[in-house]
Coordinates of N, CA, C and O in Angstrom, one line a residue:
M1 N -13.4 14.8 41.9 CA -11.5 14.6 41.5 C -11.8 13.7 40.4 O -12.0 12.4 40.3
A2 N -11.5 13.7 39.6 CA -10.9 12.9 38.3 C -10.2 11.0 38.6 O -9.0 11.5 39.7
A3 N -10.3 10.4 38.2 CA -10.1 9.1 38.9 C -8.7 8.8 37.4 O -8.3 9.7 36.6
K4 N -7.6 8.5 38.9 CA -6.0 8.3 38.2 C -6.3 7.1 37.3 O -6.6 5.8 37.7
S5 N -5.2 7.1 35.8 CA -5.6 6.4 34.6 C -4.1 5.0 35.4 O -3.3 5.9 35.9
K6 N -4.5 3.9 34.8 CA -3.5 3.6 35.5 C -1.7 3.3 34.3 O -2.2 4.0 33.2
P7 N -0.3 3.0 35.0 CA 1.0 4.0 33.9 C 0.9 2.5 32.8 O 0.4 1.4 33.1
R8 N 1.3 2.9 31.7 CA 1.1 1.8 30.6 C 2.3 1.1 31.3 O 3.9 1.8 31.4
R9 N 2.6 -0.3 30.6 CA 3.5 -1.5 30.9 C 4.6 -1.2 29.9 O 4.0 -0.6 28.7
N10 N 5.6 -1.6 30.5 CA 6.8 -1.1 29.4 C 6.9 -2.4 28.1 O 7.4 -2.3 26.9
D11 N 6.2 -3.9 28.8 CA 6.4 -4.5 28.1 C 5.2 -5.1 27.2 O 4.8 -5.6 26.1
D12 N 4.5 -4.1 26.7 CA 3.4 -3.7 25.3 C 4.0 -3.7 23.6 O 4.2 -2.6 23.9
K13 N 3.6 -4.6 23.8 CA 4.4 -4.7 22.4 C 3.2 -4.8 21.1 O 2.9 -5.3 20.3
R14 N 2.8 -3.5 21.0 CA 1.5 -3.5 20.2 C 2.5 -2.9 18.6 O 2.8 -2.1 18.4
G15 N 1.5 -3.5 17.5 CA 1.7 -4.1 16.8 C 3.6 -3.8 15.9 O 3.6 -3.8 15.0
R16 N 3.9 -4.8 17.1 CA 5.3 -5.0 16.6 C 5.4 -6.8 16.2 O 6.5 -7.0 16.1
S17 N 4.5 -7.3 16.4 CA 4.3 -8.9 16.1 C 3.0 -9.4 15.4 O 2.5 -8.6 14.8
G18 N 3.3 -10.7 15.1 CA 3.0 -11.3 13.9 C 1.1 -11.8 14.8 O 0.9 -11.1 15.3
P19 N 0.4 -12.1 14.0 CA -1.0 -13.1 14.3 C -1.1 -13.1 15.6 O 0.2 -14.0 15.6
G20 N -1.8 -12.9 16.6 CA -2.3 -13.5 17.6 C -1.5 -12.8 18.6 O -1.3 -13.3 19.9
G21 N 0.0 -12.1 18.5 CA 0.0 -10.8 19.8 C 1.7 -11.8 20.1 O 2.5 -11.2 20.7
A22 N 2.0 -12.9 19.7 CA 3.3 -13.6 20.2 C 4.2 -14.0 19.0 O 4.0 -13.9 17.9
G23 N 5.4 -14.4 19.3 CA 6.4 -14.6 18.5 C 7.5 -12.8 18.5 O 7.3 -12.3 19.0
K24 N 8.3 -13.2 17.0 CA 8.7 -12.4 17.3 C 8.3 -11.6 16.0 O 7.6 -11.4 15.4
P25 N 9.0 -10.2 16.3 CA 8.5 -9.3 15.4 C 8.7 -8.9 14.2 O 9.5 -9.9 14.0
L26 N 8.1 -8.5 13.2 CA 7.6 -8.5 11.8 C 8.9 -7.1 10.8 O 9.2 -6.9 11.4
R27 N 9.2 -8.5 10.4 CA 10.6 -7.7 9.4 C 9.8 -6.4 8.5 O 8.6 -7.5 7.8
R28 N 10.4 -5.5 8.2 CA 10.2 -4.3 7.3 C 10.3 -5.3 5.8 O 11.8 -5.7 6.5
K29 N 9.3 -4.9 4.6 CA 10.3 -5.5 3.7 C 10.5 -4.5 3.6 O 10.4 -3.3 3.6
S30 N 12.1 -4.9 2.1 CA 12.6 -4.1 1.7 C 12.0 -3.3 0.3 O 11.3 -4.0 -0.2
C31 N 13.0 -2.1 0.0 CA 12.3 -1.8 -1.2 C 13.7 -2.2 -2.1 O 14.2 -1.9 -1.9
S32 N 11.7 -2.7 -3.3 CA 12.9 -3.2 -4.8 C 13.5 -2.1 -5.5 O 14.7 -2.6 -6.4
F33 N 13.1 -1.1 -5.2 CA 13.6 -0.1 -6.3 C 15.5 0.3 -5.3 O 15.9 0.8 -6.2
C34 N 15.1 0.6 -3.9 CA 16.3 0.5 -3.8 C 17.4 -0.4 -3.3 O 18.7 -0.1 -3.9
K35 N 17.3 -1.6 -3.6 CA 17.5 -2.8 -4.0 C 18.9 -3.1 -5.1 O 19.3 -3.4 -4.8
D36 N 17.6 -2.4 -5.9 CA 18.0 -2.7 -7.5 C 18.7 -1.1 -8.0 O 19.6 -1.2 -9.1
K37 N 18.9 -0.3 -7.1 CA 19.3 1.1 -7.2 C 18.9 2.2 -8.0 O 19.5 2.0 -8.9
I38 N 17.5 1.7 -8.4 CA 17.0 2.9 -9.3 C 16.5 3.6 -8.7 O 15.5 3.7 -7.9
A39 N 17.0 5.1 -9.6 CA 16.9 6.5 -8.8 C 15.1 7.1 -9.3 O 14.8 7.8 -8.4
E40 N 14.9 6.6 -10.7 CA 13.7 7.3 -11.2 C 12.5 5.5 -11.5 O 13.6 5.1 -12.2
V41 N 11.8 6.4 -11.2 CA 10.4 4.7 -11.2 C 9.9 5.3 -12.7 O 9.2 6.9 -12.7
D42 N 9.9 4.8 -13.8 CA 9.8 5.1 -15.7 C 7.8 4.8 -15.5 O 8.0 3.1 -14.8
Y43 N 7.7 5.6 -16.0 CA 6.1 5.3 -16.2 C 5.4 4.5 -17.1 O 4.6 3.7 -17.0
K44 N 6.5 4.1 -18.4 CA 6.3 3.0 -19.2 C 6.7 2.1 -18.9 O 6.8 0.8 -19.7
N45 N 7.5 1.3 -17.3 CA 7.3 0.1 -17.4 C 6.1 -0.2 -16.5 O 6.7 -0.4 -15.8
V46 N 5.4 -0.7 -17.0 CA 3.6 -1.2 -17.0 C 3.7 -2.4 -16.4 O 3.4 -2.3 -14.9
N47 N 4.5 -3.5 -16.7 CA 4.9 -4.7 -15.6 C 4.8 -4.4 -14.4 O 4.3 -5.1 -13.5
Q48 N 5.7 -3.8 -13.9 CA 6.8 -3.4 -12.6 C 5.4 -2.6 -12.4 O 5.5 -2.5 -11.0
L49 N 4.8 -1.8 -12.8 CA 3.7 -1.3 -11.7 C 2.8 -1.5 -11.6 O 2.1 -1.2 -10.3
R50 N 2.1 -2.7 -12.4 CA 1.0 -3.7 -11.9 C 1.6 -4.3 -10.7 O -0.1 -4.3 -9.4
R51 N 2.8 -4.7 -10.1 CA 2.5 -5.2 -8.7 C 2.4 -3.8 -8.2 O 1.7 -4.5 -6.9
Y52 N 2.2 -3.1 -7.8 CA 1.4 -1.8 -7.0 C 0.4 -1.4 -7.4 O 0.0 -0.5 -6.6
I53 N -0.4 -2.2 -8.0 CA -1.7 -1.7 -8.2 C -2.6 -2.6 -7.8 O -2.8 -3.9 -8.0
S54 N -3.7 -2.9 -6.8 CA -4.5 -3.8 -6.2 C -5.6 -4.3 -7.7 O -5.6 -3.8 -8.7
E55 N -6.3 -5.6 -7.6 CA -7.3 -6.4 -8.7 C -7.8 -5.2 -9.1 O -8.7 -5.3 -9.9
R56 N -8.4 -4.5 -8.0 CA -9.8 -3.0 -8.6 C -8.8 -2.1 -9.1 O -9.7 -1.2 -9.4
G57 N -7.6 -1.8 -9.0 CA -7.2 -0.1 -9.7 C -7.0 0.5 -8.7 O -6.1 1.8 -9.2
K58 N -6.7 0.5 -7.1 CA -6.1 0.9 -6.6 C -4.7 1.0 -6.5 O -4.4 -0.4 -6.0
I59 N -4.5 2.4 -5.9 CA -3.2 2.1 -5.4 C -2.6 1.5 -4.3 O -3.2 2.0 -3.6
R60 N -1.5 0.6 -4.3 CA -1.1 -0.2 -3.0 C -0.7 0.5 -2.0 O 0.0 1.3 -2.2
A61 N -0.9 0.7 -0.4 CA 0.1 0.8 -0.5 C 1.3 0.6 0.6 O 1.9 -0.4 0.3
P62 N 2.4 1.4 1.3 CA 3.3 1.2 1.6 C 4.0 -0.1 2.0 O 5.2 -0.8 2.0
R63 N 2.8 -0.2 3.2 CA 2.9 -1.2 3.6 C 2.9 -2.5 3.0 O 3.7 -4.1 4.4
M64 N 2.0 -2.5 2.4 CA 1.6 -3.8 1.7 C 2.9 -3.9 0.3 O 3.2 -4.9 0.0
T65 N 3.5 -2.9 -0.3 CA 4.2 -3.2 -1.2 C 5.8 -2.9 -0.8 O 6.5 -3.8 -1.5
G66 N 5.8 -2.4 0.5 CA 7.7 -2.4 0.8 C 8.1 -1.5 1.1 O 9.5 -1.1 0.5
A67 N 7.3 -0.5 -0.6 CA 8.5 0.7 -1.0 C 8.7 1.5 -0.2 O 7.7 1.6 0.8
C68 N 9.4 2.5 0.1 CA 9.8 3.2 0.6 C 9.8 4.8 0.2 O 9.1 4.7 -0.6
R69 N 9.7 5.7 1.3 CA 8.6 6.8 0.8 C 9.0 7.1 -0.1 O 8.5 8.0 -1.4
R70 N 10.1 7.8 -0.5 CA 10.7 8.1 -2.0 C 9.8 7.7 -3.4 O 9.1 8.2 -3.8
H71 N 10.1 5.9 -3.1 CA 10.2 5.6 -4.3 C 8.6 5.7 -4.0 O 7.5 4.7 -5.2
Q72 N 7.7 5.1 -2.7 CA 5.9 5.2 -3.1 C 5.5 6.7 -3.9 O 4.8 6.0 -4.6
R73 N 6.1 7.6 -3.3 CA 5.8 8.7 -3.6 C 6.0 8.7 -5.6 O 5.2 9.1 -6.5
Q74 N 7.3 8.0 -6.4 CA 7.5 8.3 -7.6 C 6.6 7.4 -8.0 O 6.2 7.1 -9.4
V75 N 6.2 6.1 -7.2 CA 5.4 4.8 -8.1 C 3.7 5.5 -8.2 O 3.6 5.7 -9.2
A76 N 3.8 6.3 -7.0 CA 2.3 6.9 -7.2 C 2.0 7.6 -8.7 O 1.2 7.9 -9.5
V77 N 3.0 8.8 -8.8 CA 2.9 9.4 -9.5 C 3.2 8.8 -11.1 O 2.3 8.9 -12.3
A78 N 3.8 8.0 -11.0 CA 4.0 7.0 -12.3 C 2.5 6.4 -12.8 O 2.1 5.9 -13.8
I79 N 2.2 5.7 -11.8 CA 0.5 5.1 -12.2 C -0.4 6.0 -12.7 O -0.9 5.9 -13.1
K80 N -0.1 7.5 -12.1 CA -1.5 8.5 -12.5 C -0.9 8.8 -13.9 O -1.7 9.1 -14.9
R81 N 0.6 8.9 -14.0 CA 1.2 9.5 -15.9 C 0.7 8.0 -16.8 O 0.0 8.2 -17.8
A82 N 0.4 7.1 -16.0 CA 0.4 5.5 -17.3 C -1.1 5.6 -17.7 O -1.2 5.2 -18.5
R83 N -2.1 6.1 -16.3 CA -3.3 6.2 -16.3 C -3.7 7.3 -17.3 O -4.6 6.9 -17.9
E84 N -3.1 8.1 -17.2 CA -3.2 9.6 -18.4 C -3.2 9.0 -19.3 O -4.2 9.6 -20.7
M85 N -1.8 8.3 -19.8 CA -1.3 7.9 -21.0 C -2.5 6.9 -21.5 O -2.3 6.2 -22.6
A86 N -3.3 6.3 -20.7 CA -3.5 4.9 -21.0 C -3.2 3.7 -21.3 O -3.4 3.0 -22.1
L87 N -2.0 3.4 -20.2 CA -1.2 2.3 -20.6 C -1.7 1.5 -19.1 O -1.5 0.2 -19.6
L88 N -2.5 1.9 -18.1 CA -3.1 1.3 -17.2 C -3.8 1.8 -17.1 O -4.8 2.9 -17.3
P89 N -5.0 0.8 -16.2 CA -6.7 1.6 -16.1 C -7.3 1.9 -15.3 O -6.1 1.9 -13.9
Y90 N -8.2 2.7 -14.9 CA -8.1 3.4 -13.9 C -9.2 2.5 -12.6 O -8.5 2.9 -11.4
V91 N -9.5 1.5 -13.5 CA -10.6 1.0 -12.0 C -10.3 -0.8 -13.1 O -9.8 -1.2 -14.8
A92 N -10.9 -1.7 -12.5 CA -11.1 -2.7 -13.3 C -12.2 -3.2 -13.7 O -13.0 -2.9 -14.0
E93 N -11.6 -4.6 -14.7 CA -12.9 -4.5 -15.8 C -14.4 -4.8 -14.7 O -13.9 -5.9 -13.5
A94 N -15.1 -5.1 -14.9 CA -16.1 -5.1 -14.7 C -16.9 -6.5 -14.3 O -16.9 -7.5 -15.6
G95 N -16.7 -6.8 -13.3 CA -17.4 -8.3 -12.8 C -18.5 -8.3 -12.4 O -19.3 -7.6 -13.5
P96 N -19.1 -9.7 -12.1 CA -20.7 -9.9 -11.6 C -21.1 -8.4 -10.8 O -20.1 -8.5 -10.4
P97 N -22.8 -7.9 -10.8 CA -22.5 -6.6 -9.8 C -22.4 -7.5 -8.4 O -23.1 -8.7 -8.5
T98 N -22.4 -6.6 -7.3 CA -22.7 -6.6 -6.4 C -23.6 -6.3 -5.6 O -24.6 -4.7 -6.2
R99 N -24.4 -6.6 -4.8 CA -25.2 -6.1 -4.1 C -25.3 -4.9 -3.2 O -24.3 -4.8 -2.8
S100 N -25.6 -3.6 -3.4 CA -25.7 -2.2 -2.9 C -26.3 -2.3 -1.5 O -27.7 -3.3 -1.6
R101 N -25.4 -1.2 -0.4 CA -26.6 -1.6 0.7 C -28.1 -1.1 0.9 O -28.5 -1.2 2.1
S102 N -27.8 0.1 0.1 CA -29.2 1.0 -0.2 C -30.7 0.2 -0.6 O -31.9 0.3 -0.7
G103 N -30.2 -1.0 -1.6 CA -31.1 -2.1 -1.5 C -31.6 -3.0 -0.4 O -32.7 -2.8 -1.2
E104 N -30.9 -3.2 0.2 CA -31.4 -3.5 1.4 C -32.4 -2.9 2.5 O -33.3 -3.4 3.5
R105 N -32.6 -1.2 2.4 CA -33.3 -0.4 3.7 C -34.6 -0.9 2.8 O -35.7 -0.6 3.8
S106 N -35.1 -1.1 1.9 CA -36.2 -1.2 1.5 C -37.4 -2.7 1.8 O -36.8 -3.9 2.3

């Protein structure tokens, strides 16, 4: 016979609080585009788009930027257009070389 699983407790606050699991629930970041009432994200505004790109050139996740779903999608499209027009780099500038894992096997 299959073992019965324990019922979940209602006071489990997974993902709702800060580090350590105690304290107040974290407040979600508000979308800066919605605050400023910007309807469309412009790919030519490179300084604004740089806030949504990591140091390595990757597009940041919405949980990092605080952008809403609609504006995050517009930011991603605008970044891709700016990259195509050579306004933004695809990757970051080359720094010191990192050790690859394939070299550790031999």
